[in-house]
């Protein structure tokens, strides 16, 4: 019985480590996506709306915003206990996206 308990504890610990490490990677990716958002916004504002560059930059901006939220949601699902901190980060990211969306409209 002791060996079964040990194996179960070892499996749970390994599973926790795998999820924790993957969540850390997701959080780092979210941070990168957040920085990319500012660059994508700059690109959209820089180009004239009738150009292919504008359409590409606009698509990149939309992709960055959706990827950011997907990545954060993945991280929150992976580590539910400390997810409250990630949920705060996600709310702040939503606020940043709303602000950059306003900037995007203003820049046109």
mmCIF file of N, CA and C in Angstrom:
data_model
loop_
_atom_site.group_PDB
_atom_site.id
_atom_site.type_symbol
_atom_site.label_atom_id
_atom_site.label_comp_id
_atom_site.label_asym_id
_atom_site.label_seq_id
_atom_site.Cartn_x
_atom_site.Cartn_y
_atom_site.Cartn_z
ATOM 1 N N UNK A 1 0.814 -1.198 0.000
ATOM 2 C CA UNK A 1 0.000 0.000 0.000
ATOM 3 C C UNK A 1 0.858 1.262 0.000
ATOM 4 N N UNK A 2 1.953 1.216 0.738
ATOM 5 C CA UNK A 2 2.822 2.382 0.798
ATOM 6 C C UNK A 2 3.396 2.714 -0.569
ATOM 7 N N UNK A 3 3.758 1.698 -1.329
ATOM 8 C CA UNK A 3 4.323 1.956 -2.655
ATOM 9 C C UNK A 3 3.278 2.555 -3.593
ATOM 10 N N UNK A 4 2.035 2.149 -3.447
ATOM 11 C CA UNK A 4 0.951 2.712 -4.257
ATOM 12 C C UNK A 4 0.765 4.187 -3.922
ATOM 13 N N UNK A 5 0.777 4.506 -2.625
ATOM 14 C CA UNK A 5 0.646 5.907 -2.200
ATOM 15 C C UNK A 5 1.827 6.741 -2.692
ATOM 16 N N UNK A 6 3.014 6.168 -2.606
ATOM 17 C CA UNK A 6 4.209 6.875 -3.078
ATOM 18 C C UNK A 6 4.109 7.148 -4.578
ATOM 19 N N UNK A 7 3.724 6.134 -5.328
ATOM 20 C CA UNK A 7 3.603 6.298 -6.783
ATOM 21 C C UNK A 7 2.539 7.347 -7.116
ATOM 22 N N UNK A 8 1.420 7.322 -6.401
ATOM 23 C CA UNK A 8 0.357 8.307 -6.631
ATOM 24 C C UNK A 8 0.851 9.720 -6.332
ATOM 25 N N UNK A 9 1.548 9.879 -5.205
ATOM 26 C CA UNK A 9 2.089 11.202 -4.847
ATOM 27 C C UNK A 9 3.109 11.664 -5.881
ATOM 28 N N UNK A 10 3.946 10.754 -6.325
ATOM 29 C CA UNK A 10 4.950 11.086 -7.337
ATOM 30 C C UNK A 10 4.281 11.519 -8.646
ATOM 31 N N UNK A 11 3.236 10.793 -9.044
ATOM 32 C CA UNK A 11 2.511 11.146 -10.272
ATOM 33 C C UNK A 11 1.842 12.515 -10.157
ATOM 34 N N UNK A 12 1.218 12.776 -9.003
ATOM 35 C CA UNK A 12 0.565 14.076 -8.802
ATOM 36 C C UNK A 12 1.590 15.209 -8.797
ATOM 37 N N UNK A 13 2.745 14.969 -8.165
ATOM 38 C CA UNK A 13 3.796 15.981 -8.133
ATOM 39 C C UNK A 13 4.330 16.250 -9.544
ATOM 40 N N UNK A 14 4.556 15.208 -10.296
ATOM 41 C CA UNK A 14 5.037 15.367 -11.678
ATOM 42 C C UNK A 14 4.023 16.111 -12.531
ATOM 43 N N UNK A 15 2.755 15.778 -12.343
ATOM 44 C CA UNK A 15 1.689 16.449 -13.081
ATOM 45 C C UNK A 15 1.642 17.934 -12.723
ATOM 46 N N UNK A 16 1.759 18.231 -11.427
ATOM 47 C CA UNK A 16 1.772 19.635 -10.986
ATOM 48 C C UNK A 16 2.940 20.385 -11.621
ATOM 49 N N UNK A 17 4.125 19.790 -11.587
ATOM 50 C CA UNK A 17 5.302 20.452 -12.174
ATOM 51 C C UNK A 17 5.123 20.703 -13.663
ATOM 52 N N UNK A 18 4.587 19.734 -14.350
ATOM 53 C CA UNK A 18 4.377 19.898 -15.791
ATOM 54 C C UNK A 18 3.411 21.049 -16.060
ATOM 55 N N UNK A 19 2.306 21.085 -15.325
ATOM 56 C CA UNK A 19 1.328 22.157 -15.515
ATOM 57 C C UNK A 19 1.901 23.520 -15.115
ATOM 58 N N UNK A 20 2.631 23.548 -14.003
ATOM 59 C CA UNK A 20 3.211 24.796 -13.519
ATOM 60 C C UNK A 20 4.216 25.358 -14.525
ATOM 61 N N UNK A 21 5.068 24.482 -15.054
ATOM 62 C CA UNK A 21 6.058 24.931 -16.037
ATOM 63 C C UNK A 21 5.381 25.412 -17.320
ATOM 64 N N UNK A 22 4.384 24.675 -17.758
ATOM 65 C CA UNK A 22 3.683 25.062 -18.985
ATOM 66 C C UNK A 22 2.940 26.378 -18.776
ATOM 67 N N UNK A 23 2.355 26.566 -17.595
ATOM 68 C CA UNK A 23 1.661 27.821 -17.291
ATOM 69 C C UNK A 23 2.647 28.986 -17.265
ATOM 70 N N UNK A 24 3.844 28.755 -16.753
ATOM 71 C CA UNK A 24 4.870 29.809 -16.749
ATOM 72 C C UNK A 24 5.238 30.210 -18.167
ATOM 73 N N UNK A 25 5.344 29.243 -19.027
ATOM 74 C CA UNK A 25 5.642 29.528 -20.441
ATOM 75 C C UNK A 25 4.496 30.324 -21.055
ATOM 76 N N UNK A 26 3.269 29.927 -20.752
ATOM 77 C CA UNK A 26 2.101 30.651 -21.274
ATOM 78 C C UNK A 26 2.091 32.101 -20.774
ATOM 79 N N UNK A 27 2.432 32.306 -19.511
ATOM 80 C CA UNK A 27 2.469 33.667 -18.971
ATOM 81 C C UNK A 27 3.534 34.498 -19.683
ATOM 82 N N UNK A 28 4.678 33.914 -19.970
ATOM 83 C CA UNK A 28 5.731 34.626 -20.713
ATOM 84 C C UNK A 28 5.271 34.940 -22.138
ATOM 85 N N UNK A 29 4.573 33.999 -22.758
ATOM 86 C CA UNK A 29 4.040 34.249 -24.102
ATOM 87 C C UNK A 29 3.012 35.367 -24.078
ATOM 88 N N UNK A 30 2.191 35.403 -23.045
ATOM 89 C CA UNK A 30 1.189 36.471 -22.929
ATOM 90 C C UNK A 30 1.871 37.823 -22.800
ATOM 91 N N UNK A 31 2.931 37.875 -22.043
ATOM 92 C CA UNK A 31 3.685 39.125 -21.896
ATOM 93 C C UNK A 31 4.239 39.571 -23.251
ATOM 94 N N UNK A 32 4.748 38.640 -24.019
ATOM 95 C CA UNK A 32 5.272 38.959 -25.355
ATOM 96 C C UNK A 32 4.154 39.446 -26.268
ATOM 97 N N UNK A 33 3.001 38.803 -26.217
ATOM 98 C CA UNK A 33 1.852 39.207 -27.043
ATOM 99 C C UNK A 33 1.389 40.610 -26.673
ATOM 100 N N UNK A 34 1.450 40.935 -25.385
ATOM 101 C CA UNK A 34 1.055 42.264 -24.931
ATOM 102 C C UNK A 34 1.997 43.325 -25.496
ATOM 103 N N UNK A 35 3.285 43.021 -25.521
ATOM 104 C CA UNK A 35 4.239 43.966 -26.121
ATOM 105 C C UNK A 35 4.030 44.058 -27.632
ATOM 106 N N UNK A 36 3.735 42.950 -28.266
ATOM 107 C CA UNK A 36 3.491 42.949 -29.707
ATOM 108 C C UNK A 36 2.272 43.781 -30.059
ATOM 109 N N UNK A 37 1.325 43.836 -29.160
ATOM 110 C CA UNK A 37 0.106 44.610 -29.383
ATOM 111 C C UNK A 37 0.428 46.083 -29.647
ATOM 112 N N UNK A 38 1.327 46.645 -28.853
ATOM 113 C CA UNK A 38 1.724 48.039 -29.057
ATOM 114 C C UNK A 38 2.389 48.247 -30.402
ATOM 115 N N UNK A 39 3.248 47.321 -30.787
ATOM 116 C CA UNK A 39 3.900 47.423 -32.091
ATOM 117 C C UNK A 39 2.888 47.284 -33.221
ATOM 118 N N UNK A 40 1.962 46.343 -33.076
ATOM 119 C CA UNK A 40 0.936 46.161 -34.102
ATOM 120 C C UNK A 40 0.064 47.401 -34.234
ATOM 121 N N UNK A 41 -0.265 48.027 -33.103
ATOM 122 C CA UNK A 41 -1.050 49.259 -33.135
ATOM 123 C C UNK A 41 -0.287 50.352 -33.877
ATOM 124 N N UNK A 42 0.996 50.478 -33.588
ATOM 125 C CA UNK A 42 1.827 51.460 -34.296
ATOM 126 C C UNK A 42 1.793 51.214 -35.800
ATOM 127 N N UNK A 43 1.907 49.962 -36.201
ATOM 128 C CA UNK A 43 1.891 49.622 -37.623
ATOM 129 C C UNK A 43 0.560 50.016 -38.272
ATOM 130 N N UNK A 44 -0.543 49.760 -37.589
ATOM 131 C CA UNK A 44 -1.860 50.093 -38.143
ATOM 132 C C UNK A 44 -1.974 51.601 -38.330
ATOM 133 N N UNK A 45 -1.533 52.354 -37.334
ATOM 134 C CA UNK A 45 -1.624 53.815 -37.408
ATOM 135 C C UNK A 45 -0.681 54.377 -38.473
ATOM 136 N N UNK A 46 0.442 53.738 -38.659
ATOM 137 C CA UNK A 46 1.468 54.215 -39.598
ATOM 138 C C UNK A 46 1.015 54.155 -41.060
ATOM 139 N N UNK A 47 0.308 53.094 -41.433
ATOM 140 C CA UNK A 47 -0.037 52.886 -42.832
ATOM 141 C C UNK A 47 -1.383 53.503 -43.197
ATOM 142 N N UNK A 48 -1.510 53.843 -44.462
ATOM 143 C CA UNK A 48 -2.773 54.384 -44.968
ATOM 144 C C UNK A 48 -3.774 53.240 -45.143
ATOM 145 N N UNK A 49 -5.055 53.496 -44.806
ATOM 146 C CA UNK A 49 -6.068 52.430 -44.823
ATOM 147 C C UNK A 49 -6.230 51.707 -46.159
ATOM 148 N N UNK A 50 -5.899 52.339 -47.257
ATOM 149 C CA UNK A 50 -6.112 51.693 -48.557
ATOM 150 C C UNK A 50 -4.954 50.786 -48.987
ATOM 151 N N UNK A 51 -3.937 50.627 -48.145
ATOM 152 C CA UNK A 51 -2.765 49.832 -48.533
ATOM 153 C C UNK A 51 -2.837 48.399 -48.006
ATOM 154 N N UNK A 52 -2.095 47.533 -48.686
ATOM 155 C CA UNK A 52 -1.980 46.143 -48.224
ATOM 156 C C UNK A 52 -1.268 46.075 -46.873
ATOM 157 N N UNK A 53 -0.296 46.960 -46.667
ATOM 158 C CA UNK A 53 0.415 46.990 -45.388
ATOM 159 C C UNK A 53 -0.548 47.270 -44.234
ATOM 160 N N UNK A 54 -1.484 48.172 -44.457
ATOM 161 C CA UNK A 54 -2.484 48.490 -43.430
ATOM 162 C C UNK A 54 -3.326 47.262 -43.113
ATOM 163 N N UNK A 55 -3.796 46.585 -44.142
ATOM 164 C CA UNK A 55 -4.638 45.406 -43.936
ATOM 165 C C UNK A 55 -3.865 44.299 -43.203
ATOM 166 N N UNK A 56 -2.598 44.139 -43.558
ATOM 167 C CA UNK A 56 -1.764 43.139 -42.878
ATOM 168 C C UNK A 56 -1.551 43.533 -41.417
ATOM 169 N N UNK A 57 -1.245 44.798 -41.183
ATOM 170 C CA UNK A 57 -1.022 45.268 -39.811
ATOM 171 C C UNK A 57 -2.298 45.141 -38.978
ATOM 172 N N UNK A 58 -3.420 45.434 -39.583
ATOM 173 C CA UNK A 58 -4.699 45.321 -38.876
ATOM 174 C C UNK A 58 -4.983 43.856 -38.512
ATOM 175 N N UNK A 59 -4.686 42.954 -39.434
ATOM 176 C CA UNK A 59 -4.869 41.522 -39.160
ATOM 177 C C UNK A 59 -3.917 41.068 -38.051
ATOM 178 N N UNK A 60 -2.671 41.568 -38.071
ATOM 179 C CA UNK A 60 -1.709 41.227 -37.019
ATOM 180 C C UNK A 60 -2.192 41.725 -35.663
ATOM 181 N N UNK A 61 -2.750 42.925 -35.637
ATOM 182 C CA UNK A 61 -3.265 43.495 -34.392
ATOM 183 C C UNK A 61 -4.401 42.632 -33.836
ATOM 184 N N UNK A 62 -5.335 42.282 -34.685
ATOM 185 C CA UNK A 62 -6.465 41.452 -34.240
ATOM 186 C C UNK A 62 -5.977 40.081 -33.777
ATOM 187 N N UNK A 63 -4.998 39.525 -34.486
ATOM 188 C CA UNK A 63 -4.448 38.233 -34.098
ATOM 189 C C UNK A 63 -3.757 38.331 -32.738
ATOM 190 N N UNK A 64 -3.005 39.407 -32.517
ATOM 191 C CA UNK A 64 -2.318 39.583 -31.238
ATOM 192 C C UNK A 64 -3.305 39.681 -30.082
ATOM 193 N N UNK A 65 -4.399 40.400 -30.279
ATOM 194 C CA UNK A 65 -5.374 40.538 -29.197
ATOM 195 C C UNK A 65 -6.049 39.201 -28.886
ATOM 196 N N UNK A 66 -6.429 38.468 -29.910
ATOM 197 C CA UNK A 66 -7.105 37.188 -29.647
ATOM 198 C C UNK A 66 -6.123 36.163 -29.081
ATOM 199 N N UNK A 67 -4.897 36.119 -29.590
ATOM 200 C CA UNK A 67 -3.894 35.181 -29.074
ATOM 201 C C UNK A 67 -3.570 35.477 -27.615
ATOM 202 N N UNK A 68 -3.500 36.768 -27.272
ATOM 203 C CA UNK A 68 -3.227 37.157 -25.896
ATOM 204 C C UNK A 68 -4.262 36.550 -24.948
ATOM 205 N N UNK A 69 -5.522 36.686 -25.288
ATOM 206 C CA UNK A 69 -6.583 36.174 -24.419
ATOM 207 C C UNK A 69 -6.589 34.638 -24.368
ATOM 208 N N UNK A 70 -6.336 34.004 -25.490
ATOM 209 C CA UNK A 70 -6.273 32.534 -25.530
ATOM 210 C C UNK A 70 -5.140 32.024 -24.646
ATOM 211 N N UNK A 71 -3.985 32.658 -24.752
ATOM 212 C CA UNK A 71 -2.822 32.238 -23.972
ATOM 213 C C UNK A 71 -3.077 32.428 -22.479
ATOM 214 N N UNK A 72 -3.649 33.569 -22.108
ATOM 215 C CA UNK A 72 -3.950 33.805 -20.694
ATOM 216 C C UNK A 72 -4.986 32.815 -20.164
ATOM 217 N N UNK A 73 -5.996 32.534 -20.950
ATOM 218 C CA UNK A 73 -7.006 31.549 -20.534
ATOM 219 C C UNK A 73 -6.380 30.169 -20.342
ATOM 220 N N UNK A 74 -5.456 29.810 -21.228
ATOM 221 C CA UNK A 74 -4.757 28.524 -21.085
ATOM 222 C C UNK A 74 -3.968 28.476 -19.779
ATOM 223 N N UNK A 75 -3.251 29.544 -19.472
ATOM 224 C CA UNK A 75 -2.454 29.587 -18.246
ATOM 225 C C UNK A 75 -3.343 29.492 -17.013
ATOM 226 N N UNK A 76 -4.462 30.184 -17.027
ATOM 227 C CA UNK A 76 -5.386 30.154 -15.894
ATOM 228 C C UNK A 76 -5.943 28.747 -15.684
ATOM 229 N N UNK A 77 -6.247 28.052 -16.765
ATOM 230 C CA UNK A 77 -6.766 26.684 -16.666
ATOM 231 C C UNK A 77 -5.713 25.721 -16.113
ATOM 232 N N UNK A 78 -4.453 25.967 -16.441
ATOM 233 C CA UNK A 78 -3.388 25.048 -16.034
ATOM 234 C C UNK A 78 -3.082 25.113 -14.541
ATOM 235 N N UNK A 79 -3.179 26.299 -13.961
ATOM 236 C CA UNK A 79 -2.867 26.435 -12.533
ATOM 237 C C UNK A 79 -3.992 27.193 -11.843
ATOM 238 N N UNK A 80 -5.036 26.504 -11.478
ATOM 239 C CA UNK A 80 -6.199 27.187 -10.911
ATOM 240 C C UNK A 80 -5.944 27.866 -9.570
ATOM 241 N N UNK A 81 -5.040 27.337 -8.741
ATOM 242 C CA UNK A 81 -4.824 27.926 -7.423
ATOM 243 C C UNK A 81 -4.271 29.352 -7.490
ATOM 244 N N UNK A 82 -3.158 29.580 -8.189
ATOM 245 C CA UNK A 82 -2.671 30.960 -8.267
ATOM 246 C C UNK A 82 -3.305 31.734 -9.429
ATOM 247 N N UNK A 83 -4.390 31.204 -9.956
ATOM 248 C CA UNK A 83 -5.011 31.824 -11.129
ATOM 249 C C UNK A 83 -5.539 33.219 -10.835
ATOM 250 N N UNK A 84 -5.794 33.521 -9.570
ATOM 251 C CA UNK A 84 -6.323 34.855 -9.269
ATOM 252 C C UNK A 84 -5.355 35.940 -9.722
ATOM 253 N N UNK A 85 -4.065 35.691 -9.578
ATOM 254 C CA UNK A 85 -3.072 36.672 -10.060
ATOM 255 C C UNK A 85 -3.111 36.757 -11.582
ATOM 256 N N UNK A 86 -3.224 35.604 -12.227
ATOM 257 C CA UNK A 86 -3.316 35.612 -13.688
ATOM 258 C C UNK A 86 -4.624 36.237 -14.147
ATOM 259 N N UNK A 87 -5.680 36.026 -13.390
ATOM 260 C CA UNK A 87 -6.961 36.647 -13.739
ATOM 261 C C UNK A 87 -6.875 38.167 -13.625
ATOM 262 N N UNK A 88 -6.145 38.666 -12.639
ATOM 263 C CA UNK A 88 -5.914 40.116 -12.528
ATOM 264 C C UNK A 88 -5.141 40.607 -13.750
ATOM 265 N N UNK A 89 -4.110 39.846 -14.116
ATOM 266 C CA UNK A 89 -3.322 40.203 -15.296
ATOM 267 C C UNK A 89 -4.196 40.195 -16.550
ATOM 268 N N UNK A 90 -5.088 39.202 -16.649
ATOM 269 C CA UNK A 90 -5.973 39.116 -17.807
ATOM 270 C C UNK A 90 -6.920 40.322 -17.854
ATOM 271 N N UNK A 91 -7.459 40.719 -16.702
ATOM 272 C CA UNK A 91 -8.341 41.876 -16.669
ATOM 273 C C UNK A 91 -7.592 43.137 -17.098
ATOM 274 N N UNK A 92 -6.365 43.273 -16.628
ATOM 275 C CA UNK A 92 -5.557 44.421 -17.039
ATOM 276 C C UNK A 92 -5.271 44.363 -18.540
ATOM 277 N N UNK A 93 -5.033 43.163 -19.063
ATOM 278 C CA UNK A 93 -4.796 43.009 -20.497
ATOM 279 C C UNK A 93 -6.037 43.400 -21.290
ATOM 280 N N UNK A 94 -7.226 43.014 -20.793
ATOM 281 C CA UNK A 94 -8.480 43.395 -21.453
ATOM 282 C C UNK A 94 -8.600 44.920 -21.470
ATOM 283 N N UNK A 95 -8.264 45.560 -20.349
ATOM 284 C CA UNK A 95 -8.306 47.025 -20.290
ATOM 285 C C UNK A 95 -7.314 47.656 -21.270
ATOM 286 N N UNK A 96 -6.138 47.069 -21.374
ATOM 287 C CA UNK A 96 -5.130 47.580 -22.312
ATOM 288 C C UNK A 96 -5.620 47.428 -23.746
ATOM 289 N N UNK A 97 -6.205 46.283 -24.061
ATOM 290 C CA UNK A 97 -6.735 46.059 -25.413
ATOM 291 C C UNK A 97 -7.827 47.087 -25.718
ATOM 292 N N UNK A 98 -8.698 47.349 -24.758
ATOM 293 C CA UNK A 98 -9.759 48.344 -24.968
ATOM 294 C C UNK A 98 -9.150 49.719 -25.239
ATOM 295 N N UNK A 99 -8.095 50.057 -24.520
ATOM 296 C CA UNK A 99 -7.422 51.341 -24.731
ATOM 297 C C UNK A 99 -6.740 51.393 -26.094
ATOM 298 N N UNK A 100 -6.075 50.302 -26.469
ATOM 299 C CA UNK A 100 -5.410 50.309 -27.780
ATOM 300 C C UNK A 100 -6.429 50.303 -28.907
ATOM 301 N N UNK A 101 -7.587 49.683 -28.682
ATOM 302 C CA UNK A 101 -8.653 49.743 -29.682
ATOM 303 C C UNK A 101 -9.102 51.197 -29.897
ATOM 304 N N UNK A 102 -9.223 51.938 -28.792
ATOM 305 C CA UNK A 102 -9.584 53.359 -28.905
ATOM 306 C C UNK A 102 -8.497 54.133 -29.637
ATOM 307 N N UNK A 103 -7.232 53.812 -29.327
ATOM 308 C CA UNK A 103 -6.126 54.445 -30.031
ATOM 309 C C UNK A 103 -6.143 54.144 -31.511
ATOM 310 N N UNK A 104 -6.509 52.919 -31.823
ATOM 311 C CA UNK A 104 -6.604 52.505 -33.222
ATOM 312 C C UNK A 104 -7.659 53.319 -33.950
ATOM 313 N N UNK A 105 -8.809 53.502 -33.330
ATOM 314 C CA UNK A 105 -9.877 54.301 -33.945
ATOM 315 C C UNK A 105 -9.448 55.760 -34.085
ATOM 316 N N UNK A 106 -8.780 56.270 -33.079
ATOM 317 C CA UNK A 106 -8.325 57.665 -33.102
ATOM 318 C C UNK A 106 -7.276 57.872 -34.198
ATOM 319 N N UNK A 107 -6.432 56.873 -34.396
ATOM 320 C CA UNK A 107 -5.348 56.991 -35.364
ATOM 321 C C UNK A 107 -5.766 56.917 -36.821
ATOM 322 N N UNK A 108 -6.984 56.548 -37.059
ATOM 323 C CA UNK A 108 -7.422 56.409 -38.458
ATOM 324 C C UNK A 108 -7.819 57.708 -39.047
#
